[in-house]
Short mmCIF file of C-alpha atoms in Angstrom, two decimals:
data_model
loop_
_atom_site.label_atom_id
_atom_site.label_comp_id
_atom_site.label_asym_id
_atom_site.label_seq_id
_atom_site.Cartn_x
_atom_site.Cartn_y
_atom_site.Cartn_z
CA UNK A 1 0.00 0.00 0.00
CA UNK A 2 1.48 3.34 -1.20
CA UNK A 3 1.35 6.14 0.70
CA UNK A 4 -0.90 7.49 -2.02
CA UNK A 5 -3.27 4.23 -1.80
CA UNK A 6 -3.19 5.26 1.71
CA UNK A 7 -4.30 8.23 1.45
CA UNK A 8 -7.07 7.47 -0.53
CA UNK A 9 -8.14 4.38 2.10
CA UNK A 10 -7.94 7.01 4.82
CA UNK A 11 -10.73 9.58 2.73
CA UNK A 12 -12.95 6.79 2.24
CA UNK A 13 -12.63 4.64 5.58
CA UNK A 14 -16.22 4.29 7.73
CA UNK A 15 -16.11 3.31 11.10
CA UNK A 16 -18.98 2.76 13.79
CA UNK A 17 -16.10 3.71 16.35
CA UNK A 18 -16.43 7.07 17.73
CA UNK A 19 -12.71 7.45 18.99
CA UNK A 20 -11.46 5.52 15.73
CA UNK A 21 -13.46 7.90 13.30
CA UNK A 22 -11.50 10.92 15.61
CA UNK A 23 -7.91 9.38 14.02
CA UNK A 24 -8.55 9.89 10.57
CA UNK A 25 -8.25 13.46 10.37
CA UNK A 26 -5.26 12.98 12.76
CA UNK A 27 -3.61 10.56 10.28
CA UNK A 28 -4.61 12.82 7.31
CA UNK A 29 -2.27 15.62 9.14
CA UNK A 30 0.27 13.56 9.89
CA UNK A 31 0.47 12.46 5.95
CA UNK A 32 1.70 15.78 5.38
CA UNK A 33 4.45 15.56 6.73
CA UNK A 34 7.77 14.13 4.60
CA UNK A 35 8.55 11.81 7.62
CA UNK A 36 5.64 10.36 8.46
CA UNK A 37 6.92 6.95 8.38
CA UNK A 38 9.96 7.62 9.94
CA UNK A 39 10.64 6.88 13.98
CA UNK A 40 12.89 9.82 14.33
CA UNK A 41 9.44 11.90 13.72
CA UNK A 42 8.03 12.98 16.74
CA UNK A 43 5.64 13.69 18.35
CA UNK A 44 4.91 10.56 16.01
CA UNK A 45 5.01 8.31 13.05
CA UNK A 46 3.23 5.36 11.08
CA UNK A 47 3.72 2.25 12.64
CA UNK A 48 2.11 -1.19 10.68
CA UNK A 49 0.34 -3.91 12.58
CA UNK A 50 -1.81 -7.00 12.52
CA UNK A 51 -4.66 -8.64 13.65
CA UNK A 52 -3.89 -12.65 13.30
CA UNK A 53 -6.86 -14.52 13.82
CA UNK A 54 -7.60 -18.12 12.99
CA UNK A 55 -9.93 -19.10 10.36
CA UNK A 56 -12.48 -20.58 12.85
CA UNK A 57 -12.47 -17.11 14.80
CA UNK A 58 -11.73 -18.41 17.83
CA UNK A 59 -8.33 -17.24 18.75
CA UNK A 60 -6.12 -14.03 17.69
CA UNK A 61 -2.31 -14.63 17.95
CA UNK A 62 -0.85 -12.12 20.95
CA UNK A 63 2.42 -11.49 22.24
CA UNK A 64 3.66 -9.83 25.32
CA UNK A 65 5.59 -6.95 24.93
CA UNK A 66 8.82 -6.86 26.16
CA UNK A 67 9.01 -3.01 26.68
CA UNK A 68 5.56 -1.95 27.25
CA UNK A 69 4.78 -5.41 29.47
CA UNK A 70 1.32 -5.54 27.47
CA UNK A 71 -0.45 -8.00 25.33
CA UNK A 72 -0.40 -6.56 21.78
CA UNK A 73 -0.74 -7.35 18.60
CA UNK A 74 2.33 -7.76 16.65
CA UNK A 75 3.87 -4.76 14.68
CA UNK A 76 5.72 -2.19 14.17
CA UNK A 77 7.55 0.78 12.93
CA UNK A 78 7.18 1.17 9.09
CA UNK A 79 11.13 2.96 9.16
CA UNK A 80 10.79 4.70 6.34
CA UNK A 81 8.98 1.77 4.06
CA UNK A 82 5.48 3.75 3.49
CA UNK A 83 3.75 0.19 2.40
CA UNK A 84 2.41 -0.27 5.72
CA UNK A 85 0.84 -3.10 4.51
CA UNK A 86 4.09 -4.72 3.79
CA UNK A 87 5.51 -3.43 7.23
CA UNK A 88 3.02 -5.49 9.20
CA UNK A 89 3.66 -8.80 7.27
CA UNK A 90 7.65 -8.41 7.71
CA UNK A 91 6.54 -7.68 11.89
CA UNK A 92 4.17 -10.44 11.85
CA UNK A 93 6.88 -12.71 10.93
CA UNK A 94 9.65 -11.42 12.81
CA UNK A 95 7.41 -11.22 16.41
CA UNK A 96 5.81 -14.61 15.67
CA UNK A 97 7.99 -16.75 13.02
CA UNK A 98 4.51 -17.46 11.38
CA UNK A 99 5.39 -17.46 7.45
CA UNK A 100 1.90 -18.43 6.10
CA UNK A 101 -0.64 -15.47 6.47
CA UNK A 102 -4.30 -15.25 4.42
CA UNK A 103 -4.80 -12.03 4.11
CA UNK A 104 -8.42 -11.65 3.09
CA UNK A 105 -7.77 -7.68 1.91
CA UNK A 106 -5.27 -5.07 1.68
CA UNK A 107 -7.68 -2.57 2.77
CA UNK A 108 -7.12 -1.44 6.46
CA UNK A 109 -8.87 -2.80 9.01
CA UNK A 110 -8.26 -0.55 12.26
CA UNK A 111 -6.47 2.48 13.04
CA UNK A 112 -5.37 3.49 16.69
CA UNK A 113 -3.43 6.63 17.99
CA UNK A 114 -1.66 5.30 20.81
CA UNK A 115 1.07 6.94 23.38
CA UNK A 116 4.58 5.42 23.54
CA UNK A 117 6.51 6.10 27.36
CA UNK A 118 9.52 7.42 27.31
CA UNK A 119 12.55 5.72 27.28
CA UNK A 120 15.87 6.92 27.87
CA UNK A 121 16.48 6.99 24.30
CA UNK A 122 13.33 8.59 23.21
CA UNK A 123 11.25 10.87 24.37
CA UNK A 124 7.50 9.86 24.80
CA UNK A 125 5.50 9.75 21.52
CA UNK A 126 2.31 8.46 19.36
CA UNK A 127 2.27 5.64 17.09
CA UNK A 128 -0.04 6.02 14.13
CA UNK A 129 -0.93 2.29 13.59
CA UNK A 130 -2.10 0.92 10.65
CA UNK A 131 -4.04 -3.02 11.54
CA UNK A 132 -4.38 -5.16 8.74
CA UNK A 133 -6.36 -8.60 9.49
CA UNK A 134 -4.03 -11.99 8.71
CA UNK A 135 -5.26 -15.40 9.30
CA UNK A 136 -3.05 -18.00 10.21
CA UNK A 137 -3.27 -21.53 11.54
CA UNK A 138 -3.15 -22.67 15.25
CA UNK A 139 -0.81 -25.04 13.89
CA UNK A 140 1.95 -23.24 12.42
CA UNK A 141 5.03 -23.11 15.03
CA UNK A 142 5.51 -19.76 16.70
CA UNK A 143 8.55 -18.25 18.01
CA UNK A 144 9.54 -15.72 20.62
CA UNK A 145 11.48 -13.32 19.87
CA UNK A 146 13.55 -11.25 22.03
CA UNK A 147 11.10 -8.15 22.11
CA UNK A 148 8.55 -10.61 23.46
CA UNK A 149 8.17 -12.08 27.03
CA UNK A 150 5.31 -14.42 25.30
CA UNK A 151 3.70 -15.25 22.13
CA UNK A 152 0.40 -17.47 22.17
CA UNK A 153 -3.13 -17.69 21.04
CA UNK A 154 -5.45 -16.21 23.27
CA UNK A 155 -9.13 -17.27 22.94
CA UNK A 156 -11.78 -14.86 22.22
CA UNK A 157 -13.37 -15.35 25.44
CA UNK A 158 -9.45 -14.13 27.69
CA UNK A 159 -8.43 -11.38 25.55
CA UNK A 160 -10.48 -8.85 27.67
CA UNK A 161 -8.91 -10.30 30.78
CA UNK A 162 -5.83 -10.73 29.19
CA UNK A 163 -5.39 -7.71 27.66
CA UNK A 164 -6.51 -5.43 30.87
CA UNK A 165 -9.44 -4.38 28.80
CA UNK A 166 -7.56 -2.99 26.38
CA UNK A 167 -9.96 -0.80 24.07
CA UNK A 168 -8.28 -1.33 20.86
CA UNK A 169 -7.99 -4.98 20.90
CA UNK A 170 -11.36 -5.04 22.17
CA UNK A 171 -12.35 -2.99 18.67
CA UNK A 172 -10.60 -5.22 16.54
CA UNK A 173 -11.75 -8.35 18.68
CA UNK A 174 -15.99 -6.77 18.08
CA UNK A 175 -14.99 -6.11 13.71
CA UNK A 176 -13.64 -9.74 14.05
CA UNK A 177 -16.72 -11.23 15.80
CA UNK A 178 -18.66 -8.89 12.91
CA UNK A 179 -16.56 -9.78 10.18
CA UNK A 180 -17.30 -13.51 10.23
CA UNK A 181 -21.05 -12.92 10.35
#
């Protein structure tokens, strides 16, 4: 997805989501800007993620973040590559060592504006993510990789608990439960 592609997804994107409708406009300005997709551009930049599911929507693929000591979905920072499409596939892989994704459309599937901490290398900051939806089997192997504590299917029915209610899994766990129907 080019940034142009992008662009164009972001003018014609419907949500239900109050708070998700809010981020288009903030992505829009962000666009503007040269380095959009670049980490060095603060107070933020694109960042590409995705929403692993199996086919039977039962389970999404999760990983515990090393750094923010969360439950997330996997992704990450685009770094310059403005297919952010592309970006979440190479993170998907690299966070979980699943190879095999269906991806049933490039289209985007959820956007969130969240806050980064500060670290002592960098100073707190948003990440503009981009979700895609990926299926992948329960049986593939999985890896952890070093920015991960965990990695695991969580079913449906834990990710609230799991997650500590977090709202934006929560949205992309309520398209997923719509999405099937």
């Amino acid at each position: 997805m080019t940034r142009s592609l992008f662009l164009d997804q972001l003018k014609d994107y419907k949500t239900s989501y109050s708070e998700e409708a809010l981020f288009v406009d903030q992505f829009l300005t962000l666009l503007q800007h040269p380095d959009a997709y670049q980490r060095h551009h603060l107070p933020g930049h694109i960042t590409g993620s995705s929403w692993i599911v199996d086919p039977e929507h039962q389970a999404a693929l999760l990983l515990h973040h090393g750094k923010l000591n969360k439950w997330l979905q996997p992704g990450g920072h685009s770094d310059g590559d403005e297919n952010t499409l592309v970006v979440a596939i190479r993170e998907a892989q690299e966070e979980t060592g699943v190879l095999n994704f269906k991806i049933p459309s490039e289209r985007i599937f959820d956007l969130d504006i969240h806050p980064i901490p500060e670290r002592k290398d960098m100073p707190a900051h948003f990440h503009y993510d981009v979700r895609f939806l990926f299926y992948a089997s329960t049986k593939d192997a999985i890896i952890v990789s070093e920015e991960s504590h965990d990695v695991k299917w969580i079913p449906f029915e834990d990710i609230a608990q799991k997650s500590g209610d977090n709202k934006s899994l929560l949205r992309m766990l309520e398209k997923t439960e719509r999405f099937k129907n």
